[in-house]
Coordinates of N, CA, C and O and ligand atoms in Angstrom, one line a residue:
M1 N 0.8 -1.2 0.0 CA 0.0 0.0 0.0 C 0.9 1.2 0.0 O 2.0 1.2 0.5
S2 N 0.4 2.3 -0.6 CA 1.1 3.5 -0.5 C 0.1 4.7 -0.6 O -1.0 4.5 -1.1
V3 N 0.6 5.8 -0.2 CA -0.2 7.0 -0.3 C 0.5 8.0 -1.2 O 1.7 8.2 -1.2
T4 N -0.3 8.6 -2.1 CA 0.3 9.4 -3.2 C 0.3 10.9 -3.0 O 0.7 11.6 -3.9
N5 N -0.2 11.4 -1.9 CA -0.4 12.8 -1.8 C 0.8 13.6 -1.2 O 0.6 14.6 -0.7
W6 N 2.0 13.0 -1.3 CA 3.2 13.6 -0.7 C 3.8 14.5 -1.8 O 4.0 14.1 -2.9
R7 N 4.2 15.8 -1.4 CA 4.8 16.7 -2.4 C 6.0 17.4 -1.7 O 6.1 17.5 -0.5
Y8 N 6.8 18.0 -2.6 CA 7.9 18.8 -2.2 C 7.4 20.3 -2.0 O 6.6 20.7 -2.9
C9 N 7.7 20.9 -0.9 CA 7.3 22.3 -0.7 C 8.3 23.2 -1.3 O 9.5 23.2 -0.8
G10 N 8.0 24.0 -2.3 CA 8.9 24.9 -2.9 C 9.4 26.1 -2.0 O 10.4 26.7 -2.3
K11 N 8.7 26.2 -0.9 CA 9.1 27.3 0.0 C 10.1 26.9 1.1 O 11.1 27.5 1.3
C12 N 9.8 25.7 1.7 CA 10.7 25.3 2.8 C 11.5 24.1 2.4 O 12.4 23.7 3.2
H13 N 11.3 23.5 1.2 CA 12.1 22.4 0.7 C 11.8 21.0 1.4 O 12.6 20.1 1.2
A14 N 10.8 21.0 2.2 CA 10.5 19.7 3.0 C 9.4 19.0 2.3 O 8.6 19.5 1.5
M15 N 9.2 17.7 2.7 CA 8.1 16.9 2.2 C 6.9 17.1 3.0 O 6.9 16.9 4.2
F16 N 5.7 17.4 2.3 CA 4.5 17.6 3.1 C 3.3 16.9 2.5 O 3.4 16.5 1.3
Y17 N 2.3 16.6 3.3 CA 1.1 15.9 2.9 C 0.1 16.9 2.3 O -0.3 17.8 2.9
D18 N -0.1 16.7 1.0 CA -1.0 17.6 0.2 C -2.4 17.1 0.0 O -3.1 17.6 -0.8
G19 N -2.8 16.1 0.8 CA -4.1 15.5 0.5 C -5.3 16.1 1.2 O -6.4 15.7 1.1
N20 N -5.0 17.2 2.0 CA -6.1 17.9 2.7 C -6.2 19.3 2.1 O -5.2 19.9 1.6
P21 N -7.4 19.9 2.2 CA -7.5 21.3 1.7 C -6.6 22.3 2.5 O -6.1 23.2 1.9
Q22 N -6.3 22.0 3.8 CA -5.5 22.8 4.6 C -4.0 22.3 4.4 O -3.8 21.1 4.5
K23 N -3.1 23.2 4.0 CA -1.8 22.9 3.6 C -0.7 22.9 4.7 O 0.5 23.1 4.5
G24 N -1.2 22.8 6.0 CA -0.3 22.8 7.1 C 0.4 24.2 7.4 O -0.1 25.2 6.9
S25 N 1.4 24.1 8.2 CA 2.1 25.4 8.5 C 3.6 25.3 8.0 O 4.3 24.4 8.4
C26 N 3.9 26.2 7.1 CA 5.2 26.3 6.5 C 6.1 27.2 7.3 O 5.6 28.3 7.8
P27 N 7.3 26.9 7.6 CA 8.2 27.8 8.4 C 8.4 29.1 7.7 O 8.8 30.1 8.4
T28 N 8.1 29.2 6.4 CA 8.2 30.5 5.8 C 6.9 31.4 6.0 O 6.9 32.5 5.5
G29 N 5.9 30.8 6.6 CA 4.6 31.5 6.8 C 3.6 30.9 5.8 O 3.9 30.5 4.7
G30 N 2.3 30.9 6.3 CA 1.2 30.4 5.5 C 1.3 28.9 5.4 O 2.0 28.2 6.2
G31 N 0.7 28.3 4.3 CA 0.7 26.9 4.1 C 1.9 26.5 3.2 O 2.5 27.3 2.5
H32 N 2.1 25.2 3.1 CA 3.1 24.7 2.2 C 2.6 24.8 0.7 O 1.4 24.9 0.5
E33 N 3.6 24.8 -0.2 CA 3.2 25.0 -1.6 C 3.8 23.9 -2.5 O 5.1 23.8 -2.6
A34 N 3.0 23.1 -3.1 CA 3.4 21.9 -3.8 C 4.1 22.3 -5.1 O 3.6 23.1 -5.9
V35 N 5.3 21.7 -5.4 CA 6.0 21.9 -6.6 C 6.6 20.5 -7.0 O 7.0 19.7 -6.2
G36 N 6.6 20.3 -8.4 CA 7.3 19.1 -8.9 C 6.5 17.8 -8.7 O 5.3 17.7 -8.8
Y37 N 7.2 16.7 -8.5 CA 6.7 15.4 -8.5 C 5.6 15.1 -7.4 O 5.6 15.7 -6.4
T38 N 4.8 14.1 -7.7 CA 3.9 13.6 -6.7 C 4.5 12.3 -6.2 O 4.6 11.3 -7.0
F39 N 4.8 12.3 -5.0 CA 5.5 11.1 -4.4 C 4.6 10.0 -3.9 O 3.5 10.3 -3.5
V40 N 5.0 8.8 -3.9 CA 4.3 7.6 -3.5 C 5.1 6.9 -2.4 O 6.0 6.2 -2.7
I41 N 4.9 7.2 -1.2 CA 5.7 6.7 -0.1 C 5.1 5.4 0.5 O 3.9 5.4 0.9
P42 N 5.9 4.3 0.5 CA 5.3 3.1 1.0 C 4.9 3.2 2.5 O 5.6 3.9 3.2
D43 N 3.8 2.6 2.9 CA 3.4 2.6 4.3 C 3.0 1.3 4.8 O 2.6 0.4 4.0
D44 N 3.0 1.1 6.1 CA 2.6 -0.1 6.7 C 3.2 -1.4 6.1 O 2.5 -2.4 5.9
V45 N 4.5 -1.3 5.8 CA 5.2 -2.5 5.3 C 6.4 -2.7 6.3 O 6.7 -1.7 7.0
P46 N 7.0 -3.9 6.4 CA 8.1 -4.0 7.3 C 9.3 -3.2 6.9 O 9.5 -3.0 5.7
G47 N 10.1 -2.8 7.9 CA 11.4 -2.2 7.6 C 12.4 -3.2 7.0 O 12.2 -4.4 7.2
T48 N 13.4 -2.7 6.3 CA 14.5 -3.6 5.8 C 15.8 -2.8 5.9 O 15.7 -1.7 6.4
P49 N 16.9 -3.5 5.6 CA 18.2 -2.7 5.7 C 18.2 -1.5 4.8 O 19.0 -0.6 5.0
T50 N 17.3 -1.4 3.8 CA 17.3 -0.2 3.0 C 15.9 0.4 3.0 O 15.5 1.0 2.0
A51 N 15.2 0.3 4.1 CA 13.9 1.0 4.2 C 13.6 1.3 5.7 O 13.6 0.3 6.5
Q52 N 13.5 2.5 6.1 CA 13.4 2.9 7.5 C 12.0 3.1 8.0 O 11.3 3.8 7.4
T53 N 11.7 2.5 9.1 CA 10.3 2.6 9.7 C 10.3 3.9 10.5 O 11.3 4.7 10.6
D54 N 9.2 4.2 11.1 CA 9.0 5.3 12.1 C 8.9 6.7 11.4 O 9.1 7.7 12.1
W55 N 8.6 6.8 10.2 CA 8.3 8.1 9.6 C 6.8 8.3 9.6 O 6.0 7.4 9.3
R56 N 6.4 9.5 10.0 CA 5.0 9.8 10.2 C 4.7 11.2 9.6 O 5.6 12.0 9.4
R57 N 3.4 11.4 9.5 CA 2.9 12.8 9.1 C 2.7 13.5 10.4 O 2.1 13.0 11.3
C58 N 3.1 14.8 10.5 CA 2.7 15.6 11.6 C 1.3 16.2 11.3 O 1.1 16.8 10.3
G59 N 0.4 15.9 12.2 CA -1.0 16.3 12.1 C -1.2 17.8 12.1 O -2.2 18.3 11.7
R60 N -0.2 18.5 12.6 CA -0.3 20.0 12.7 C 0.4 20.7 11.5 O -0.3 21.5 10.8
C61 N 1.7 20.4 11.2 CA 2.3 21.2 10.1 C 2.3 20.4 8.8 O 2.6 21.0 7.8
Q62 N 1.8 19.1 8.8 CA 1.7 18.3 7.6 C 3.1 17.8 7.0 O 3.1 17.2 6.0
L63 N 4.2 18.1 7.7 CA 5.5 17.6 7.2 C 5.6 16.1 7.6 O 5.0 15.6 8.5
M64 N 6.5 15.4 6.7 CA 6.9 14.1 7.1 C 8.1 14.2 8.0 O 9.1 14.8 7.7
F65 N 8.0 13.5 9.2 CA 9.1 13.6 10.1 C 9.4 12.3 10.7 O 8.6 11.3 10.7
Y66 N 10.6 12.1 11.3 CA 11.1 10.9 11.9 C 10.6 10.8 13.3 O 11.0 11.7 14.1
D67 N 9.8 9.8 13.6 CA 9.2 9.7 15.0 C 9.9 8.7 15.8 O 9.4 8.3 16.9
G68 N 11.1 8.2 15.5 CA 11.7 7.1 16.2 C 12.5 7.5 17.4 O 13.1 6.7 18.1
Y69 N 12.6 8.8 17.7 CA 13.3 9.3 18.9 C 12.3 9.8 19.9 O 11.2 10.3 19.5
P70 N 12.7 9.9 21.2 CA 11.8 10.5 22.2 C 11.5 11.9 21.9 O 10.4 12.4 22.1
Q71 N 12.5 12.7 21.4 CA 12.2 14.1 21.0 C 11.7 14.2 19.6 O 12.0 13.4 18.8
K72 N 10.7 15.1 19.4 CA 9.9 15.1 18.2 C 10.3 16.2 17.3 O 9.5 16.6 16.4
G73 N 11.5 16.7 17.4 CA 12.0 17.8 16.4 C 11.3 19.1 16.7 O 10.9 19.4 17.8
R74 N 11.3 19.9 15.6 CA 10.8 21.3 15.8 C 9.7 21.5 14.8 O 9.9 21.5 13.6
C75 N 8.5 21.7 15.3 CA 7.3 21.9 14.4 C 7.1 23.4 14.1 O 7.2 24.2 15.0
P76 N 6.9 23.7 12.8 CA 6.6 25.1 12.5 C 5.4 25.6 13.3 O 5.2 26.8 13.5
G77 N 4.5 24.7 13.8 CA 3.3 25.1 14.5 C 3.6 25.3 16.0 O 2.7 25.6 16.8
G78 N 4.9 25.1 16.4 CA 5.3 25.3 17.8 C 5.5 23.9 18.5 O 4.8 23.0 18.3
G79 N 6.6 23.8 19.3 CA 6.9 22.6 20.0 C 7.4 21.5 19.1 O 7.9 21.8 18.0
G80 N 7.2 20.2 19.5 CA 7.6 19.1 18.6 C 6.4 18.7 17.7 O 5.3 19.1 17.8
H81 N 6.8 17.9 16.7 CA 5.8 17.4 15.7 C 4.9 16.4 16.5 O 5.2 15.8 17.5
I82 N 3.7 16.2 15.9 CA 2.7 15.3 16.5 C 2.3 14.3 15.5 O 1.7 14.6 14.4
A83 N 2.6 13.0 15.7 CA 2.4 11.9 14.8 C 0.9 11.7 14.6 O 0.2 11.6 15.5
D84 N 0.6 11.5 13.3 CA -0.8 11.2 13.0 C -0.9 10.3 11.8 O 0.1 10.3 10.9
G85 N -1.9 9.5 11.7 CA -2.1 8.7 10.5 C -1.2 7.5 10.3 O -0.8 6.8 11.3
K86 N -0.8 7.2 9.0 CA -0.1 6.0 8.7 C 1.3 6.0 9.1 O 1.9 7.1 9.4
H87 N 1.9 4.8 9.1 CA 3.4 4.6 9.4 C 4.1 4.4 8.0 O 3.9 3.4 7.3
Y88 N 5.0 5.3 7.7 CA 5.7 5.3 6.4 C 7.0 4.6 6.6 O 7.7 4.7 7.6
V89 N 7.5 4.0 5.5 CA 8.7 3.2 5.4 C 9.5 3.6 4.2 O 9.5 2.9 3.2
P90 N 10.1 4.8 4.2 CA 10.8 5.3 2.9 C 12.1 4.5 2.6 O 12.9 4.2 3.5
P91 N 12.3 4.1 1.4 CA 13.5 3.5 1.0 C 14.7 4.4 1.0 O 14.6 5.6 0.9
H92 N 15.9 3.9 1.3 CA 17.1 4.7 1.3 C 18.3 3.9 0.8 O 18.4 2.7 0.9
D93 N 19.3 4.6 0.4 CA 20.6 4.1 -0.1 C 20.4 3.0 -1.1 O 21.1 1.9 -1.0
V94 N 19.5 3.2 -2.1 CA 19.4 2.4 -3.2 C 19.6 3.3 -4.5 O 19.6 4.5 -4.3
A95 N 19.6 2.7 -5.6 CA 19.9 3.5 -6.8 C 18.6 4.4 -7.2 O 17.5 3.9 -7.0
G96 N 18.8 5.6 -7.7 CA 17.7 6.4 -8.2 C 17.3 5.8 -9.5 O 18.1 5.1 -10.2
T97 N 16.1 6.1 -9.9 CA 15.5 5.6 -11.2 C 14.7 6.8 -11.7 O 14.5 7.8 -11.1
P98 N 14.2 6.6 -13.0 CA 13.3 7.7 -13.5 C 12.1 8.0 -12.7 O 11.4 9.0 -12.8
T99 N 11.7 7.0 -11.8 CA 10.6 7.2 -10.9 C 10.9 7.1 -9.4 O 10.1 6.7 -8.6
A100 N 12.2 7.4 -9.1 CA 12.6 7.4 -7.7 C 13.7 8.5 -7.6 O 14.8 8.3 -8.2
Q101 N 13.5 9.5 -6.8 CA 14.4 10.6 -6.7 C 15.3 10.5 -5.5 O 14.9 10.3 -4.3
T102 N 16.6 10.6 -5.7 CA 17.6 10.6 -4.6 C 17.7 12.0 -3.9 O 17.0 12.9 -4.3
D103 N 18.6 12.0 -2.9 CA 18.9 13.3 -2.2 C 17.8 13.8 -1.3 O 17.8 15.0 -0.9
W104 N 17.0 12.9 -0.8 CA 16.1 13.3 0.3 C 16.8 12.9 1.6 O 17.3 11.8 1.7
R105 N 16.8 13.8 2.5 CA 17.5 13.6 3.8 C 16.7 13.9 5.0 O 15.7 14.7 4.9
Y106 N 17.2 13.4 6.1 CA 16.6 13.7 7.4 C 17.3 15.0 7.9 O 18.5 15.1 7.9
C107 N 16.5 16.0 8.4 CA 17.1 17.2 9.0 C 17.3 17.0 10.5 O 16.4 16.7 11.3
A108 N 18.6 17.1 11.0 CA 18.9 16.9 12.4 C 18.3 17.9 13.3 O 18.1 17.7 14.5
N109 N 17.9 19.1 12.7 CA 17.3 20.1 13.6 C 15.8 20.0 13.8 O 15.3 20.2 14.9
C110 N 15.1 19.8 12.7 CA 13.6 19.8 12.8 C 13.0 18.3 12.7 O 11.9 18.1 12.9
Q111 N 13.9 17.4 12.3 CA 13.5 16.0 12.1 C 12.6 15.7 10.9 O 12.0 14.6 10.8
A112 N 12.4 16.7 10.0 CA 11.6 16.5 8.8 C 12.4 15.9 7.7 O 13.7 16.0 7.7
M113 N 11.7 15.4 6.7 CA 12.3 14.9 5.4 C 12.4 16.1 4.5 O 11.4 16.7 4.2
F114 N 13.6 16.4 4.0 CA 13.8 17.5 3.1 C 14.6 17.2 1.9 O 15.4 16.2 1.9
Y115 N 14.5 17.9 0.8 CA 15.2 17.7 -0.4 C 16.6 18.4 -0.4 O 16.6 19.7 -0.3
D116 N 17.7 17.7 -0.4 CA 19.0 18.2 -0.3 C 19.7 18.4 -1.6 O 20.9 18.6 -1.6
G117 N 19.0 18.3 -2.7 CA 19.7 18.3 -4.0 C 20.0 19.7 -4.5 O 20.6 19.8 -5.6
Y118 N 19.6 20.7 -3.8 CA 19.9 22.1 -4.2 C 20.9 22.7 -3.3 O 21.0 22.3 -2.1
A119 N 21.7 23.7 -3.8 CA 22.6 24.4 -2.9 C 21.8 25.1 -1.7 O 22.3 25.2 -0.6
D120 N 20.6 25.6 -2.1 CA 19.8 26.2 -1.1 C 19.1 25.1 -0.2 O 18.4 24.3 -0.8
K121 N 19.3 25.1 1.1 CA 18.8 24.0 1.9 C 17.4 24.4 2.5 O 17.0 23.7 3.5
G122 N 16.7 25.3 1.9 CA 15.3 25.6 2.3 C 15.3 26.4 3.6 O 16.3 27.0 4.0
V123 N 14.1 26.3 4.3 CA 13.9 27.0 5.5 C 13.5 26.1 6.6 O 12.5 25.4 6.6
C124 N 14.4 25.9 7.7 CA 14.1 25.0 8.8 C 13.4 25.8 9.9 O 13.7 26.9 10.2
P125 N 12.4 25.1 10.5 CA 11.7 25.7 11.6 C 12.6 26.1 12.7 O 12.3 26.9 13.6
N126 N 13.8 25.5 12.8 CA 14.7 25.8 13.8 C 15.6 27.0 13.5 O 16.5 27.3 14.3
G127 N 15.4 27.6 12.3 CA 16.3 28.7 11.9 C 17.3 28.2 10.9 O 17.8 27.1 10.9
G128 N 17.6 29.1 9.9 CA 18.5 28.7 8.8 C 18.0 27.7 7.9 O 16.8 27.5 7.8
G129 N 18.9 27.0 7.2 CA 18.5 25.9 6.3 C 18.4 24.6 7.0 O 18.9 24.5 8.1
H130 N 17.9 23.6 6.4 CA 17.9 22.2 6.9 C 19.3 21.6 7.0 O 20.1 22.0 6.1
A131 N 19.6 20.7 7.9 CA 20.9 20.1 8.1 C 20.8 18.6 7.9 O 20.2 17.9 8.7
A132 N 21.4 18.1 6.7 CA 21.3 16.7 6.4 C 22.1 15.8 7.3 O 23.3 16.1 7.5
V133 N 21.5 14.7 7.8 CA 22.2 13.7 8.6 C 21.7 12.3 8.2 O 20.5 12.2 7.9
G134 N 22.6 11.3 8.2 CA 22.1 9.9 8.1 C 21.9 9.5 6.7 O 22.6 9.9 5.7
Y135 N 20.8 8.7 6.5 CA 20.6 8.0 5.2 C 20.3 9.0 4.1 O 19.8 10.1 4.3
N136 N 20.6 8.5 2.8 CA 20.2 9.2 1.6 C 18.9 8.5 1.1 O 18.9 7.4 0.6
F137 N 17.7 9.1 1.3 CA 16.5 8.5 0.9 C 16.2 8.7 -0.6 O 16.6 9.7 -1.2
V138 N 15.6 7.6 -1.1 CA 15.3 7.6 -2.6 C 13.8 7.3 -2.7 O 13.3 6.2 -2.5
L139 N 13.1 8.4 -3.0 CA 11.7 8.4 -2.8 C 10.9 8.2 -4.2 O 11.1 8.9 -5.1
P140 N 10.1 7.1 -4.2 CA 9.3 6.8 -5.4 C 8.3 7.9 -5.7 O 7.8 8.5 -4.8
H141 N 8.2 8.2 -7.0 CA 7.2 9.2 -7.4 C 6.5 8.8 -8.7 O 6.9 7.9 -9.4
V142 N 5.3 9.4 -9.0 CA 4.5 9.1 -10.2 C 5.3 9.6 -11.4 O 5.9 10.7 -11.4
A143 N 5.3 8.8 -12.4 CA 6.0 9.2 -13.7 C 5.2 10.2 -14.4 O 4.0 10.0 -14.8
D144 N 5.7 11.4 -14.5 CA 4.9 12.5 -15.1 C 5.9 13.6 -15.5 O 6.5 14.3 -14.7
A145 N 6.2 13.6 -16.8 CA 7.2 14.6 -17.4 C 6.8 16.0 -17.0 O 7.7 16.8 -16.8
Q146 N 5.5 16.3 -16.9 CA 5.1 17.7 -16.6 C 5.3 18.0 -15.2 O 5.2 19.2 -14.8
A147 N 5.6 17.0 -14.4 CA 5.7 17.3 -12.9 C 7.2 17.3 -12.4 O 7.5 17.2 -11.3
A148 N 8.2 17.4 -13.4 CA 9.5 17.3 -13.0 C 9.9 18.5 -12.1 O 9.3 19.6 -12.2
V149 N 10.7 18.3 -11.1 CA 11.1 19.4 -10.2 C 11.9 20.4 -11.0 O 12.8 20.1 -11.6
P150 N 11.4 21.7 -11.0 CA 12.1 22.7 -11.8 C 13.5 23.0 -11.2 O 13.7 22.9 -10.0
I151 N 14.4 23.5 -12.0 CA 15.7 24.0 -11.6 C 15.4 25.4 -11.0 O 14.9 26.2 -11.7
D152 N 15.9 25.6 -9.8 CA 15.7 26.9 -9.2 C 17.0 27.4 -8.7 O 18.0 26.8 -8.9
Ligands
ZN201 ZN1 6.8 24.5 3.4
ZN202 ZN1 4.9 19.5 12.8
ZN203 ZN1 15.1 21.3 9.4

């Protein structure tokens, strides 16, 4: 099973859930703004050496964050993130393909999943840009030439 409503936010560079009318809280202000690919993140499957469990959606800011630590990062909505909904198991450290994008990383400061493929590291709720640590996630997305992430 997978959920297809995950998108890259062009404002903060993090992965957010775009399946609700309300677009969460972006650290840049207002809601997140979907740009580029529509991602299909596996959920409710077992973890493997190349797929990490404990990724959740924050019910407040709508970002995808790592819920495997006692501390819940920094939510743009204030305090730590609040896990809601499905349990996601994103693949990591495998080869990229035309329908799987590399360079998604965990931010050590806010614990969100963000795109690290640009020189600009986006806007972290903790201040400054996001800080990549750990695995290199390779996230499956819908094949759609019109939805390619633009060069910015
Ligand atoms: Zn955002
Ligand atoms: Zn949050
Ligand atoms: Zn961050």
